[in-house]
């Protein structure tokens, strides 16, 4: 059992601090880790996190850039999991990247994501000017990139079907499209166990995002995960509506959870602006204290 330090929960989003939910070219972002760090420094963030999907491949580049810029760096990964019929995104921070169980879990998830993406492209190619090669042309870091639906969207934009990624996600790349294939994912319980074994900290990303899920995690589901060691909830996120923020804050207060914020920045891949939602310094310090690796 991890010794918990109590963090006072404030009911308003921080006006300064860290953006701890950011993606780069190593998954579905459009900017390099170096560009992420440079922009974070330029806009006056106290620090930043790299949290690409199912991979740590961008960590070394981000760490070198952060050291050069004198910018503190939190290291993380976003993992897609399932809890019953709910798709859940989980942010894992400061875990030991050498842990074999976690590494194998991510490798399996990336492989499943790749197979699913190929199958979706095969369906789409029957009706749209898209091929597997045109999708691979959108991948910036080769085999080190976690390939998924955003790369399909970018290929459709390159083919002139849509004008930007957001339009593609509202169209044939959406989860309601006839071309959609769900990603085979580990359960939330498996992710919690794996990250805990690697000494990491787990935060559920945008758990109140009704625009992403028709069904959200219930209070009972969240309490089950809390009992299994869940560390916190990402409350300050553009996709959590006010009533969900209120609900999530109440749960966090009741169970003394960490409350975080992040932009879910993808560079030009999404309209989300770096630093639009933040995590305060005290909460980041507690994430680092609980984690297995030092702050970069």
CSV table of C-alpha atoms in Angstrom, one decimal:
chain,number,residue,atom,x,y,z
A,1,UNK,CA,0.0,0.0,0.0
A,2,UNK,CA,1.4,3.4,-1.0
A,3,UNK,CA,1.5,6.0,1.7
A,4,UNK,CA,-0.8,8.8,0.6
A,5,UNK,CA,0.0,12.4,1.1
A,6,UNK,CA,-3.2,14.4,1.4
A,7,UNK,CA,-3.5,17.2,-1.3
A,8,UNK,CA,-6.0,20.0,-0.7
A,9,UNK,CA,-8.6,19.9,-3.5
A,10,UNK,CA,-9.5,23.3,-5.0
A,11,UNK,CA,-12.8,23.5,-6.9
A,12,UNK,CA,-11.5,25.8,-9.6
A,13,UNK,CA,-9.0,25.0,-12.3
A,14,UNK,CA,-5.4,26.1,-11.7
A,15,UNK,CA,-4.3,29.3,-13.5
A,16,UNK,CA,-0.7,28.3,-13.5
A,17,UNK,CA,1.2,25.0,-13.3
A,18,UNK,CA,1.9,22.0,-15.6
A,19,UNK,CA,0.2,20.6,-18.7
A,20,UNK,CA,0.5,16.8,-18.0
A,21,UNK,CA,-1.5,15.4,-21.0
A,22,UNK,CA,0.4,16.0,-24.2
A,23,UNK,CA,1.0,13.9,-27.3
A,24,UNK,CA,3.8,13.9,-29.9
A,25,UNK,CA,4.8,12.3,-33.2
A,26,UNK,CA,5.5,9.1,-31.3
A,27,UNK,CA,1.7,8.5,-31.2
A,28,UNK,CA,-0.9,10.7,-32.7
A,29,UNK,CA,0.5,14.2,-32.2
A,30,UNK,CA,2.0,16.3,-35.0
A,31,UNK,CA,4.9,17.9,-33.1
A,32,UNK,CA,8.2,16.4,-31.8
A,33,UNK,CA,9.0,16.1,-28.1
A,34,UNK,CA,11.6,18.9,-28.7
A,35,UNK,CA,8.8,21.1,-30.1
A,36,UNK,CA,6.6,20.2,-27.1
A,37,UNK,CA,9.2,21.2,-24.6
A,38,UNK,CA,10.1,24.4,-26.5
A,39,UNK,CA,6.5,25.6,-26.7
A,40,UNK,CA,5.9,24.7,-23.1
A,41,UNK,CA,8.9,26.8,-22.1
A,42,UNK,CA,7.8,29.7,-24.3
A,43,UNK,CA,4.3,30.0,-22.9
A,44,UNK,CA,5.6,29.9,-19.3
A,45,UNK,CA,4.4,26.5,-18.1
A,46,UNK,CA,6.1,25.3,-14.8
A,47,UNK,CA,6.6,21.9,-16.5
A,48,UNK,CA,5.2,19.5,-19.0
A,49,UNK,CA,4.5,15.8,-19.5
A,50,UNK,CA,4.9,13.6,-22.6
A,51,UNK,CA,2.1,11.1,-22.5
A,52,UNK,CA,1.9,9.3,-25.9
A,53,UNK,CA,-0.4,6.3,-26.4
A,54,UNK,CA,1.0,2.9,-25.3
A,55,UNK,CA,4.7,3.8,-25.7
A,56,UNK,CA,7.7,5.3,-24.0
A,57,UNK,CA,9.5,5.8,-27.3
A,58,UNK,CA,9.5,9.6,-27.1
A,59,UNK,CA,10.8,9.7,-23.5
A,60,UNK,CA,14.5,10.0,-24.3
A,61,UNK,CA,14.0,12.8,-26.9
A,62,UNK,CA,11.8,14.7,-24.4
A,63,UNK,CA,14.2,14.2,-21.6
A,64,UNK,CA,17.1,15.6,-23.6
A,65,UNK,CA,15.1,18.6,-24.8
A,66,UNK,CA,13.9,19.3,-21.2
A,67,UNK,CA,17.4,19.2,-19.8
A,68,UNK,CA,18.6,21.5,-22.5
A,69,UNK,CA,15.8,24.0,-21.9
A,70,UNK,CA,15.8,23.7,-18.1
A,71,UNK,CA,12.2,22.6,-18.2
A,72,UNK,CA,11.0,19.9,-15.7
A,73,UNK,CA,9.5,16.9,-17.4
A,74,UNK,CA,7.0,14.4,-16.2
A,75,UNK,CA,7.1,11.1,-18.1
A,76,UNK,CA,3.9,9.3,-18.8
A,77,UNK,CA,1.9,7.1,-21.2
A,78,UNK,CA,-1.8,7.1,-22.1
A,79,UNK,CA,-3.3,3.6,-22.2
A,80,UNK,CA,-6.7,2.7,-23.7
A,81,UNK,CA,-8.5,0.2,-21.5
A,82,UNK,CA,-12.0,-1.2,-21.1
A,83,UNK,CA,-14.2,-1.5,-18.0
A,84,UNK,CA,-17.3,-3.5,-19.0
A,85,UNK,CA,-18.7,-1.7,-22.0
A,86,UNK,CA,-16.9,1.6,-21.2
A,87,UNK,CA,-13.7,2.6,-23.1
A,88,UNK,CA,-11.4,4.2,-20.5
A,89,UNK,CA,-8.2,6.2,-21.1
A,90,UNK,CA,-5.7,5.9,-18.3
A,91,UNK,CA,-2.6,8.1,-17.8
A,92,UNK,CA,0.3,6.3,-16.2
A,93,UNK,CA,3.1,8.5,-14.8
A,94,UNK,CA,6.6,8.0,-13.5
A,95,UNK,CA,6.7,4.2,-13.8
A,96,UNK,CA,9.8,2.2,-14.4
A,97,UNK,CA,10.0,1.8,-18.2
A,98,UNK,CA,12.2,-1.3,-17.8
A,99,UNK,CA,9.4,-3.3,-16.1
A,100,UNK,CA,8.8,-6.3,-18.3
A,101,UNK,CA,5.1,-6.7,-17.5
A,102,UNK,CA,4.2,-3.1,-18.4
A,103,UNK,CA,6.4,-3.2,-21.5
A,104,UNK,CA,4.8,-6.4,-22.7
A,105,UNK,CA,1.3,-5.0,-22.1
A,106,UNK,CA,2.1,-1.9,-24.2
A,107,UNK,CA,3.7,-4.0,-26.9
A,108,UNK,CA,0.6,-6.2,-27.1
A,109,UNK,CA,-1.7,-3.2,-27.2
A,110,UNK,CA,0.3,-1.5,-30.0
A,111,UNK,CA,0.2,-4.7,-32.0
A,112,UNK,CA,-3.5,-5.1,-31.6
A,113,UNK,CA,-4.0,-1.4,-32.5
A,114,UNK,CA,-1.9,-1.9,-35.7
A,115,UNK,CA,-4.0,-4.9,-36.8
A,116,UNK,CA,-7.2,-3.0,-36.1
A,117,UNK,CA,-6.0,0.0,-38.1
A,118,UNK,CA,-5.0,-2.1,-41.1
A,119,UNK,CA,-8.5,-3.7,-41.0
A,120,UNK,CA,-10.2,-0.3,-40.9
A,121,UNK,CA,-8.1,0.9,-43.9
A,122,UNK,CA,-9.1,-2.2,-45.8
A,123,UNK,CA,-12.7,-1.3,-45.3
A,124,UNK,CA,-12.3,2.3,-46.1
A,125,UNK,CA,-10.3,1.6,-49.2
A,126,UNK,CA,-13.3,0.1,-50.9
A,127,UNK,CA,-15.0,3.5,-50.9
A,128,UNK,CA,-12.3,6.1,-50.4
A,129,UNK,CA,-8.9,6.9,-52.0
A,130,UNK,CA,-6.9,5.5,-49.2
A,131,UNK,CA,-4.3,2.7,-48.9
A,132,UNK,CA,-2.2,1.2,-46.1
A,133,UNK,CA,0.8,3.0,-47.7
A,134,UNK,CA,-0.9,6.3,-47.6
A,135,UNK,CA,-1.5,5.8,-43.9
A,136,UNK,CA,2.1,4.8,-43.3
A,137,UNK,CA,3.1,8.0,-45.1
A,138,UNK,CA,1.5,9.9,-42.1
A,139,UNK,CA,3.6,8.1,-39.5
A,140,UNK,CA,6.5,10.3,-38.4
A,141,UNK,CA,8.7,7.9,-36.4
A,142,UNK,CA,8.3,4.6,-38.2
A,143,UNK,CA,8.0,1.5,-36.1
A,144,UNK,CA,8.4,3.5,-32.9
A,145,UNK,CA,5.1,5.3,-33.5
A,146,UNK,CA,1.9,4.0,-32.1
A,147,UNK,CA,-0.3,3.9,-35.2
A,148,UNK,CA,-4.1,4.4,-35.0
A,149,UNK,CA,-7.1,6.2,-36.3
A,150,UNK,CA,-5.5,9.7,-36.3
A,151,UNK,CA,-3.1,8.5,-39.0
A,152,UNK,CA,-6.1,7.2,-41.1
A,153,UNK,CA,-7.7,10.7,-40.6
A,154,UNK,CA,-4.5,12.4,-41.8
A,155,UNK,CA,-4.4,10.1,-44.9
A,156,UNK,CA,-7.9,11.1,-45.7
A,157,UNK,CA,-7.0,14.8,-45.4
A,158,UNK,CA,-4.0,14.2,-47.6
A,159,UNK,CA,-6.3,12.6,-50.2
A,160,UNK,CA,-8.6,15.6,-50.1
A,161,UNK,CA,-11.6,13.8,-48.5
A,162,UNK,CA,-11.6,16.1,-45.5
A,163,UNK,CA,-9.9,19.4,-44.7
A,164,UNK,CA,-8.6,18.5,-41.3
A,165,UNK,CA,-8.4,15.7,-38.8
A,166,UNK,CA,-11.3,16.8,-36.7
A,167,UNK,CA,-13.6,16.6,-39.8
A,168,UNK,CA,-12.4,13.1,-40.5
A,169,UNK,CA,-13.1,12.1,-36.9
A,170,UNK,CA,-16.6,13.5,-37.2
A,171,UNK,CA,-17.0,11.5,-40.4
A,172,UNK,CA,-15.9,8.1,-41.5
A,173,UNK,CA,-13.2,7.7,-38.8
A,174,UNK,CA,-15.7,8.2,-36.0
A,175,UNK,CA,-16.7,5.4,-33.6
A,176,UNK,CA,-20.2,5.5,-35.0
A,177,UNK,CA,-19.0,4.9,-38.6
A,178,UNK,CA,-19.7,1.7,-40.4
A,179,UNK,CA,-15.9,1.4,-41.0
A,180,UNK,CA,-15.1,1.6,-37.3
A,181,UNK,CA,-13.5,-1.4,-35.5
A,182,UNK,CA,-12.9,-1.3,-31.7
A,183,UNK,CA,-9.4,-1.5,-30.4
A,184,UNK,CA,-8.8,-4.7,-28.4
A,185,UNK,CA,-7.8,-3.3,-25.0
A,186,UNK,CA,-6.7,-4.6,-21.6
A,187,UNK,CA,-9.1,-4.1,-18.7
A,188,UNK,CA,-8.7,-1.1,-16.4
A,189,UNK,CA,-7.9,-3.7,-13.6
A,190,UNK,CA,-5.0,-5.1,-15.7
A,191,UNK,CA,-3.6,-1.7,-16.4
A,192,UNK,CA,-3.8,-0.7,-12.7
A,193,UNK,CA,-2.0,-3.9,-11.6
A,194,UNK,CA,0.7,-3.5,-14.3
A,195,UNK,CA,1.5,0.1,-13.6
A,196,UNK,CA,1.4,-0.4,-9.8
A,197,UNK,CA,3.9,-3.2,-10.2
A,198,UNK,CA,6.1,-0.8,-12.2
A,199,UNK,CA,5.9,1.8,-9.4
A,200,UNK,CA,3.7,4.2,-11.4
A,201,UNK,CA,0.8,6.6,-10.7
A,202,UNK,CA,-2.5,6.1,-12.6
A,203,UNK,CA,-5.0,8.9,-13.4
A,204,UNK,CA,-8.1,8.4,-15.4
A,205,UNK,CA,-8.2,10.8,-18.3
A,206,UNK,CA,-11.3,12.8,-19.1
A,207,UNK,CA,-13.7,10.5,-17.2
A,208,UNK,CA,-16.7,12.7,-17.7
A,209,UNK,CA,-16.4,13.1,-21.5
A,210,UNK,CA,-19.9,12.3,-22.7
A,211,UNK,CA,-18.8,13.3,-26.3
A,212,UNK,CA,-16.4,10.3,-26.2
A,213,UNK,CA,-18.6,7.7,-24.5
A,214,UNK,CA,-22.3,7.1,-24.5
A,215,UNK,CA,-21.8,5.5,-21.1
A,216,UNK,CA,-19.4,6.8,-18.5
A,217,UNK,CA,-17.7,5.0,-15.7
A,218,UNK,CA,-20.3,4.8,-12.8
A,219,UNK,CA,-19.5,5.8,-9.3
A,220,UNK,CA,-19.4,2.1,-8.4
A,221,UNK,CA,-16.9,1.4,-11.1
A,222,UNK,CA,-14.7,4.3,-10.1
A,223,UNK,CA,-14.9,3.2,-6.4
A,224,UNK,CA,-13.8,-0.3,-7.4
A,225,UNK,CA,-10.8,1.1,-9.2
A,226,UNK,CA,-10.0,3.4,-6.2
A,227,UNK,CA,-10.0,0.3,-4.0
A,228,UNK,CA,-7.5,-1.2,-6.4
A,229,UNK,CA,-5.2,1.7,-6.1
A,230,UNK,CA,-6.3,4.4,-8.6
A,231,UNK,CA,-4.5,7.6,-7.8
A,232,UNK,CA,-6.6,10.3,-9.3
A,233,UNK,CA,-9.0,11.8,-11.9
A,234,UNK,CA,-8.3,14.3,-14.7
A,235,UNK,CA,-11.1,16.8,-13.9
A,236,UNK,CA,-9.7,19.8,-15.7
A,237,UNK,CA,-10.2,18.8,-19.3
A,238,UNK,CA,-12.2,20.5,-22.1
A,239,UNK,CA,-14.4,17.4,-22.7
A,240,UNK,CA,-15.7,17.2,-19.1
A,241,UNK,CA,-18.8,19.3,-18.9
A,242,UNK,CA,-19.5,21.3,-15.7
A,243,UNK,CA,-21.9,18.8,-14.1
A,244,UNK,CA,-19.3,16.0,-14.6
A,245,UNK,CA,-16.6,18.2,-13.1
A,246,UNK,CA,-18.7,18.7,-10.1
A,247,UNK,CA,-19.4,15.0,-9.8
A,248,UNK,CA,-15.7,14.0,-10.2
A,249,UNK,CA,-14.6,16.6,-7.7
A,250,UNK,CA,-17.0,15.2,-5.1
A,251,UNK,CA,-15.6,11.7,-5.7
A,252,UNK,CA,-12.0,13.0,-5.5
A,253,UNK,CA,-12.8,14.8,-2.2
A,254,UNK,CA,-14.5,11.8,-0.7
A,255,UNK,CA,-11.6,9.4,-1.5
A,256,UNK,CA,-8.7,11.9,-1.2
A,257,UNK,CA,-7.7,11.4,-4.9
A,258,UNK,CA,-5.3,13.5,-6.9
A,259,UNK,CA,-7.1,16.0,-9.2
A,260,UNK,CA,-5.3,16.8,-12.4
A,261,UNK,CA,-5.7,18.9,-15.6
A,262,UNK,CA,-4.3,18.7,-19.1
A,263,UNK,CA,-4.9,20.0,-22.5
A,264,UNK,CA,-4.8,16.6,-24.4
A,265,UNK,CA,-2.6,18.6,-26.8
A,266,UNK,CA,-1.8,17.0,-30.2
A,267,UNK,CA,-0.2,19.9,-32.0
A,268,UNK,CA,-2.1,20.6,-35.2
A,269,UNK,CA,-4.0,17.3,-34.8
A,270,UNK,CA,-6.7,18.8,-32.5
A,271,UNK,CA,-8.0,22.3,-31.7
A,272,UNK,CA,-6.8,21.7,-28.0
A,273,UNK,CA,-4.4,24.5,-27.0
A,274,UNK,CA,-1.3,23.6,-25.0
A,275,UNK,CA,-1.7,24.8,-21.4
A,276,UNK,CA,-5.5,25.3,-21.7
A,277,UNK,CA,-6.0,23.1,-18.6
A,278,UNK,CA,-3.3,22.7,-15.9
A,279,UNK,CA,-2.2,20.7,-12.9
A,280,UNK,CA,-0.9,22.5,-9.9
A,281,UNK,CA,2.7,22.2,-8.6
A,282,UNK,CA,1.7,20.4,-5.4
A,283,UNK,CA,-0.1,17.6,-7.3
A,284,UNK,CA,2.8,17.1,-9.6
A,285,UNK,CA,5.1,16.9,-6.7
A,286,UNK,CA,2.9,14.2,-5.2
A,287,UNK,CA,2.9,12.2,-8.5
A,288,UNK,CA,6.7,12.3,-8.5
A,289,UNK,CA,6.9,11.3,-4.8
A,290,UNK,CA,4.7,8.3,-5.5
A,291,UNK,CA,6.4,7.3,-8.7
A,292,UNK,CA,9.4,4.9,-9.3
A,293,UNK,CA,11.6,7.3,-11.2
A,294,UNK,CA,12.8,10.9,-10.5
A,295,UNK,CA,11.5,14.0,-12.3
A,296,UNK,CA,13.5,14.5,-15.5
